[in-house]
């Protein structure tokens, strides 16, 4: 038999001015199951809470209803007080008679009646409340970072510096990502390699970081604090332990005409290669599609010349399982491939500007390689078709982005700045050259960004033309760019030697597949979704998984680095405790009733519902039922309302509790 | 704004099922802003509209509610990613069923009220109360309530026995 205590608060005069609190308490005392009811001027004050604790002990109360303000305000306060008095905190409920009653009604009789009814409702509810134990989950203090670009590198270094083990997975043969491809960076024009490569080396040398390059995520199991990640280490055909990085194999390889994707296919590489000279780890990989040994079985030169005997044609993919407690996703971006329709998205190709058909139409990243001192031209701006120095260069912005009809409506954020940078780099290297920029808007809101953009126009003499390009075509060795200048209202035609397109920033190919493995959500463009756009910009809705960098949306380097450190901070917060405490408002399955339809699994946005086999003593399968992992469950209850056999219950909001409330009315 | 002083012959009973993150907070805001609305509504708090079982709406009507309000976060703003989308889909189908069994759909209101929309909460509650007041008492289900009492519990000995036999 329950002995409920009802405590009605005056809230100074906030409640008692409109609601007859004494009468509410008197009415409550008559309700079935109520053993004690009283009113007090300030229930949340120290004496008020003392009164509550004293009453619990004196009247041997089993449940408590506090009729006061909104539970959003003081539920925690009163549950704590109840806990201190020796009761389970979840045996305390609050009746909101201030925000939902005294403050919104003027009529004293009506307000008093409503307050009494609200109390009655909560009295019936609290009778059905169960003792809920706090859920504790152990935490594995190791982090997984997916992606070895600047976002992943920064997050990994921060977490590792805090003393935690980090597993870094990169799918390319070297870490570095897109930042390693850049020439100079805005708005300071410092050399990307100079600031990036030391960080890459730090990662390689850090005692707390385990690096898996040329590897991909195969499978992710578990939940916050307890993930099991299976990593596929693709066959490099070179033993990482034995290789000294001398590079003899690369100089002797007879296959020398393979386009180097790191140089955006401008330069050539061998079949056994490192993507760029400063690669980390400095261990080559054999490109099996282009290697004679793998194609025809004839060659093996690299193996013969390799002193340490590191080349291993027999090597196979290996699976490694790493237990981790938190995951940072930093898979980055790629540029819109405008020459053909990307096969894994609904986005229509963007062929108007001749990319892929006219050799001297290139994208921004290719221009970075042309301008880079370590690039295929040694930092000279030379056009790809004939290696001549271009005297007139046209830059076109918003190619593919901000074009709803082409399938991408968002702004790619970085192009205004990198185009301004490109015009400067061009002007610094080709003094008699002229840069033209066709733009729609200039979006340069970062620190020192507007100054940088204006410098491109005012000091570096780039000609900015507001208007879009309608058409371009090859005429002899020139490219004629036709567009409009809407500021003046005239048609413009420029004969260019080189055209650089600022193409849309898109998530990495396969971002959706990875999201499905991780159980995180993504938007229609396949950028990963944060838990809350404003207040949880780093967390995923799935607990224990954090986002960093351009995998979440277009970002420049400063933003990416800030977010990477923020993600690292979140991971460290998680690792600060040995055990994770969670509110016990989670769902559970009544196995006797579950028929294993898994409708609950389909609606669960958190992937908290698992399949569980029930076997008899002989080990024969009786049936497969749903199981809610309390570590993952967020407590929304969508599964419960969905379950056709009513076999799922959400603690704290059980059918019994809700129906008791409805019946009390 | 509705005047509390004005008395009517018939005071409808309105039950509101709301999510804790948006509409409950919106109703709190109406309170802290001292906005006034009819005292007919009784609020039941849920973690998410996704938790609201259509059975509760039937139960409310059966229990004597004259109007029912279901309200949660705006589409895309769900605290639980997509709970309100599930609720919306569920209720779109459920409305047809209610219509089929003879409940006037004007007695049932779905709305999105965010935590910042105290005014909208007042508007929604006032509108529904006035509309239901004009419609009169809901009698169809009250007779049913007398015939059958569902405890809301599935842990009856009879059912347990049946399960064990399976």
PDB file of C-alpha atoms in Angstrom, chain B:
ATOM      1  CA  UNK B   1      -7.779  37.115 -24.939  1.00  0.00           C
ATOM      2  CA  UNK B   2     -10.307  34.897 -23.276  1.00  0.00           C
ATOM      3  CA  UNK B   3     -11.823  36.332 -20.131  1.00  0.00           C
ATOM      4  CA  UNK B   4     -11.854  33.960 -17.191  1.00  0.00           C
ATOM      5  CA  UNK B   5     -14.704  35.871 -15.614  1.00  0.00           C
ATOM      6  CA  UNK B   6     -17.109  34.831 -18.331  1.00  0.00           C
ATOM      7  CA  UNK B   7     -19.021  31.706 -17.319  1.00  0.00           C
ATOM      8  CA  UNK B   8     -20.507  29.199 -19.722  1.00  0.00           C
ATOM      9  CA  UNK B   9     -23.136  26.496 -19.455  1.00  0.00           C
ATOM     10  CA  UNK B  10     -20.760  23.858 -20.664  1.00  0.00           C
ATOM     11  CA  UNK B  11     -17.082  23.654 -19.719  1.00  0.00           C
ATOM     12  CA  UNK B  12     -15.322  21.196 -22.020  1.00  0.00           C
ATOM     13  CA  UNK B  13     -12.622  18.943 -20.704  1.00  0.00           C
ATOM     14  CA  UNK B  14      -9.512  19.171 -22.858  1.00  0.00           C
ATOM     15  CA  UNK B  15      -6.593  16.773 -22.477  1.00  0.00           C
ATOM     16  CA  UNK B  16      -3.276  17.735 -24.027  1.00  0.00           C
ATOM     17  CA  UNK B  17      -0.517  15.235 -24.805  1.00  0.00           C
ATOM     18  CA  UNK B  18       2.676  17.169 -25.271  1.00  0.00           C
ATOM     19  CA  UNK B  19       6.363  16.519 -25.620  1.00  0.00           C
ATOM     20  CA  UNK B  20       8.591  17.737 -22.851  1.00  0.00           C
ATOM     21  CA  UNK B  21      11.146  19.565 -25.013  1.00  0.00           C
ATOM     22  CA  UNK B  22       9.028  21.880 -27.132  1.00  0.00           C
ATOM     23  CA  UNK B  23       5.364  22.179 -26.294  1.00  0.00           C
ATOM     24  CA  UNK B  24       5.650  21.630 -22.536  1.00  0.00           C
ATOM     25  CA  UNK B  25       8.351  24.275 -22.482  1.00  0.00           C
ATOM     26  CA  UNK B  26       6.163  26.490 -24.684  1.00  0.00           C
ATOM     27  CA  UNK B  27       3.333  26.148 -22.172  1.00  0.00           C
ATOM     28  CA  UNK B  28       5.814  27.026 -19.416  1.00  0.00           C
ATOM     29  CA  UNK B  29       6.745  30.126 -21.371  1.00  0.00           C
ATOM     30  CA  UNK B  30       3.097  31.119 -21.627  1.00  0.00           C
ATOM     31  CA  UNK B  31       3.082  30.860 -17.825  1.00  0.00           C
ATOM     32  CA  UNK B  32       6.219  32.895 -17.203  1.00  0.00           C
ATOM     33  CA  UNK B  33       4.864  35.499 -19.653  1.00  0.00           C
ATOM     34  CA  UNK B  34       1.584  35.535 -17.660  1.00  0.00           C
ATOM     35  CA  UNK B  35      -0.515  34.952 -20.781  1.00  0.00           C
ATOM     36  CA  UNK B  36      -4.087  34.003 -19.937  1.00  0.00           C
ATOM     37  CA  UNK B  37      -6.063  31.099 -21.433  1.00  0.00           C
ATOM     38  CA  UNK B  38      -9.075  28.932 -20.513  1.00  0.00           C
ATOM     39  CA  UNK B  39      -8.537  26.642 -17.540  1.00  0.00           C
ATOM     40  CA  UNK B  40     -10.032  23.642 -19.327  1.00  0.00           C
ATOM     41  CA  UNK B  41      -6.825  22.012 -20.438  1.00  0.00           C
ATOM     42  CA  UNK B  42      -4.975  19.282 -18.522  1.00  0.00           C
ATOM     43  CA  UNK B  43      -1.443  18.630 -19.699  1.00  0.00           C
ATOM     44  CA  UNK B  44       0.224  15.229 -19.835  1.00  0.00           C
ATOM     45  CA  UNK B  45       3.950  15.311 -20.410  1.00  0.00           C
ATOM     46  CA  UNK B  46       5.744  12.799 -22.634  1.00  0.00           C
ATOM     47  CA  UNK B  47       9.417  12.604 -23.540  1.00  0.00           C
ATOM     48  CA  UNK B  48       8.493  12.870 -27.224  1.00  0.00           C
ATOM     49  CA  UNK B  49       5.368  12.857 -29.358  1.00  0.00           C
ATOM     50  CA  UNK B  50       6.806   9.618 -30.742  1.00  0.00           C
ATOM     51  CA  UNK B  51       5.911   8.036 -27.388  1.00  0.00           C
ATOM     52  CA  UNK B  52       2.224   8.949 -27.677  1.00  0.00           C
ATOM     53  CA  UNK B  53       0.234   5.836 -28.380  1.00  0.00           C
ATOM     54  CA  UNK B  54      -3.008   6.538 -30.277  1.00  0.00           C
ATOM     55  CA  UNK B  55      -4.674   4.347 -27.664  1.00  0.00           C
ATOM     56  CA  UNK B  56      -4.178   7.199 -25.198  1.00  0.00           C
ATOM     57  CA  UNK B  57      -6.340   9.428 -27.356  1.00  0.00           C
ATOM     58  CA  UNK B  58      -9.109   6.836 -27.356  1.00  0.00           C
ATOM     59  CA  UNK B  59      -8.606   6.413 -23.633  1.00  0.00           C
ATOM     60  CA  UNK B  60      -8.929  10.148 -23.098  1.00  0.00           C
ATOM     61  CA  UNK B  61     -12.176  10.315 -25.064  1.00  0.00           C
ATOM     62  CA  UNK B  62     -13.413   7.256 -23.213  1.00  0.00           C
ATOM     63  CA  UNK B  63     -12.539   8.907 -19.923  1.00  0.00           C
ATOM     64  CA  UNK B  64     -14.676  11.916 -20.678  1.00  0.00           C
ATOM     65  CA  UNK B  65     -12.458  14.277 -22.590  1.00  0.00           C
ATOM     66  CA  UNK B  66     -14.364  16.488 -24.995  1.00  0.00           C
ATOM     67  CA  UNK B  67     -11.296  17.474 -26.932  1.00  0.00           C
ATOM     68  CA  UNK B  68      -7.753  16.171 -27.258  1.00  0.00           C
ATOM     69  CA  UNK B  69      -4.648  18.073 -28.237  1.00  0.00           C
ATOM     70  CA  UNK B  70      -1.401  16.455 -29.365  1.00  0.00           C
ATOM     71  CA  UNK B  71       1.523  18.776 -29.731  1.00  0.00           C
ATOM     72  CA  UNK B  72       5.267  18.498 -30.162  1.00  0.00           C
ATOM     73  CA  UNK B  73       8.311  20.015 -31.762  1.00  0.00           C
ATOM     74  CA  UNK B  74       8.199  21.460 -35.248  1.00  0.00           C
ATOM     75  CA  UNK B  75       9.215  19.072 -38.037  1.00  0.00           C
ATOM     76  CA  UNK B  76      12.978  18.853 -38.120  1.00  0.00           C
ATOM     77  CA  UNK B  77      13.399  20.131 -34.550  1.00  0.00           C
ATOM     78  CA  UNK B  78      12.778  16.864 -32.720  1.00  0.00           C
ATOM     79  CA  UNK B  79      15.036  16.338 -29.722  1.00  0.00           C
ATOM     80  CA  UNK B  80      15.039  12.651 -30.627  1.00  0.00           C
ATOM     81  CA  UNK B  81      15.907  13.150 -34.314  1.00  0.00           C
ATOM     82  CA  UNK B  82      12.660  11.899 -35.863  1.00  0.00           C
ATOM     83  CA  UNK B  83      10.166  11.016 -33.118  1.00  0.00           C
ATOM     84  CA  UNK B  84       7.731  13.708 -34.211  1.00  0.00           C
ATOM     85  CA  UNK B  85       7.833  12.432 -37.785  1.00  0.00           C
ATOM     86  CA  UNK B  86       6.821   8.988 -36.560  1.00  0.00           C
ATOM     87  CA  UNK B  87       4.044  10.632 -34.534  1.00  0.00           C
ATOM     88  CA  UNK B  88       2.845  12.618 -37.521  1.00  0.00           C
ATOM     89  CA  UNK B  89       2.700   9.532 -39.711  1.00  0.00           C
ATOM     90  CA  UNK B  90       0.967   7.550 -37.006  1.00  0.00           C
ATOM     91  CA  UNK B  91      -1.686  10.201 -36.397  1.00  0.00           C
ATOM     92  CA  UNK B  92      -2.354  10.796 -40.057  1.00  0.00           C
ATOM     93  CA  UNK B  93      -3.402   7.151 -40.229  1.00  0.00           C
ATOM     94  CA  UNK B  94      -5.117   7.237 -36.858  1.00  0.00           C
ATOM     95  CA  UNK B  95      -7.369  10.164 -37.845  1.00  0.00           C
ATOM     96  CA  UNK B  96      -8.943   8.033 -40.547  1.00  0.00           C
ATOM     97  CA  UNK B  97      -9.661   5.357 -37.976  1.00  0.00           C
ATOM     98  CA  UNK B  98     -11.201   7.864 -35.565  1.00  0.00           C
ATOM     99  CA  UNK B  99     -13.378   9.199 -38.337  1.00  0.00           C
ATOM    100  CA  UNK B 100     -14.396   5.651 -39.188  1.00  0.00           C
ATOM    101  CA  UNK B 101     -15.507   4.894 -35.641  1.00  0.00           C
ATOM    102  CA  UNK B 102     -17.475   8.110 -35.540  1.00  0.00           C
ATOM    103  CA  UNK B 103     -15.404  10.657 -33.667  1.00  0.00           C
ATOM    104  CA  UNK B 104     -15.698  14.167 -35.031  1.00  0.00           C
ATOM    105  CA  UNK B 105     -12.160  15.083 -36.039  1.00  0.00           C
ATOM    106  CA  UNK B 106     -12.750  18.638 -34.904  1.00  0.00           C
ATOM    107  CA  UNK B 107     -12.351  17.330 -31.360  1.00  0.00           C
ATOM    108  CA  UNK B 108      -8.793  16.318 -32.068  1.00  0.00           C
ATOM    109  CA  UNK B 109      -6.080  18.849 -32.721  1.00  0.00           C
ATOM    110  CA  UNK B 110      -2.468  18.254 -33.731  1.00  0.00           C
ATOM    111  CA  UNK B 111      -0.060  21.110 -33.636  1.00  0.00           C
ATOM    112  CA  UNK B 112       3.605  22.012 -33.517  1.00  0.00           C
ATOM    113  CA  UNK B 113       4.409  24.406 -30.685  1.00  0.00           C
ATOM    114  CA  UNK B 114       8.048  25.171 -29.988  1.00  0.00           C
ATOM    115  CA  UNK B 115       9.575  26.159 -26.669  1.00  0.00           C
ATOM    116  CA  UNK B 116       9.621  29.751 -27.888  1.00  0.00           C
ATOM    117  CA  UNK B 117       5.953  29.871 -28.839  1.00  0.00           C
ATOM    118  CA  UNK B 118       4.083  30.660 -25.614  1.00  0.00           C
ATOM    119  CA  UNK B 119       1.646  32.729 -27.635  1.00  0.00           C
ATOM    120  CA  UNK B 120       0.959  29.902 -30.036  1.00  0.00           C
ATOM    121  CA  UNK B 121       0.223  27.550 -27.148  1.00  0.00           C
ATOM    122  CA  UNK B 122      -2.368  30.015 -25.806  1.00  0.00           C
ATOM    123  CA  UNK B 123      -3.857  30.366 -29.273  1.00  0.00           C
ATOM    124  CA  UNK B 124      -4.071  26.615 -29.871  1.00  0.00           C
ATOM    125  CA  UNK B 125      -5.597  25.873 -26.455  1.00  0.00           C
ATOM    126  CA  UNK B 126      -8.058  28.744 -26.660  1.00  0.00           C
ATOM    127  CA  UNK B 127      -9.159  27.836 -30.185  1.00  0.00           C
ATOM    128  CA  UNK B 128      -9.663  24.188 -29.341  1.00  0.00           C
ATOM    129  CA  UNK B 129     -11.563  24.989 -26.134  1.00  0.00           C
ATOM    130  CA  UNK B 130     -13.897  27.405 -27.904  1.00  0.00           C
ATOM    131  CA  UNK B 131     -14.427  25.046 -30.819  1.00  0.00           C
ATOM    132  CA  UNK B 132     -15.238  22.115 -28.564  1.00  0.00           C
ATOM    133  CA  UNK B 133     -17.443  24.308 -26.391  1.00  0.00           C
ATOM    134  CA  UNK B 134     -19.478  25.144 -29.479  1.00  0.00           C
ATOM    135  CA  UNK B 135     -19.679  21.458 -30.412  1.00  0.00           C
ATOM    136  CA  UNK B 136     -21.004  20.439 -27.023  1.00  0.00           C
ATOM    137  CA  UNK B 137     -20.285  17.441 -24.887  1.00  0.00           C
ATOM    138  CA  UNK B 138     -18.689  14.319 -26.304  1.00  0.00           C
ATOM    139  CA  UNK B 139     -21.022  11.524 -25.355  1.00  0.00           C
ATOM    140  CA  UNK B 140     -20.290   8.692 -27.774  1.00  0.00           C
ATOM    141  CA  UNK B 141     -17.446   7.128 -25.839  1.00  0.00           C
ATOM    142  CA  UNK B 142     -18.625   7.689 -22.315  1.00  0.00           C
ATOM    143  CA  UNK B 143     -21.016   4.761 -22.507  1.00  0.00           C
ATOM    144  CA  UNK B 144     -18.214   2.542 -23.645  1.00  0.00           C
ATOM    145  CA  UNK B 145     -16.222   3.525 -20.599  1.00  0.00           C
ATOM    146  CA  UNK B 146     -18.845   1.949 -18.409  1.00  0.00           C
ATOM    147  CA  UNK B 147     -18.762  -1.339 -20.278  1.00  0.00           C
ATOM    148  CA  UNK B 148     -15.080  -1.939 -20.135  1.00  0.00           C
ATOM    149  CA  UNK B 149     -12.198  -0.852 -17.943  1.00  0.00           C
ATOM    150  CA  UNK B 150      -8.750  -1.304 -19.352  1.00  0.00           C
ATOM    151  CA  UNK B 151      -6.152  -1.223 -16.606  1.00  0.00           C
ATOM    152  CA  UNK B 152      -3.345  -0.448 -18.990  1.00  0.00           C
ATOM    153  CA  UNK B 153      -1.465  -3.413 -17.597  1.00  0.00           C
ATOM    154  CA  UNK B 154      -0.559  -6.459 -19.595  1.00  0.00           C
ATOM    155  CA  UNK B 155       0.825  -8.318 -16.634  1.00  0.00           C
ATOM    156  CA  UNK B 156      -2.407 -10.066 -15.738  1.00  0.00           C
ATOM    157  CA  UNK B 157      -2.138 -13.663 -14.503  1.00  0.00           C
ATOM    158  CA  UNK B 158      -4.391 -14.812 -17.352  1.00  0.00           C
ATOM    159  CA  UNK B 159      -2.156 -13.305 -19.996  1.00  0.00           C
ATOM    160  CA  UNK B 160       0.975 -14.587 -18.303  1.00  0.00           C
ATOM    161  CA  UNK B 161      -0.495 -18.069 -18.341  1.00  0.00           C
ATOM    162  CA  UNK B 162      -1.340 -17.708 -21.997  1.00  0.00           C
ATOM    163  CA  UNK B 163       2.198 -16.544 -22.785  1.00  0.00           C
ATOM    164  CA  UNK B 164       3.759 -19.382 -20.848  1.00  0.00           C
ATOM    165  CA  UNK B 165       1.677 -21.851 -22.794  1.00  0.00           C
ATOM    166  CA  UNK B 166       3.050 -20.574 -26.098  1.00  0.00           C
TER     167      UNK B 166
END
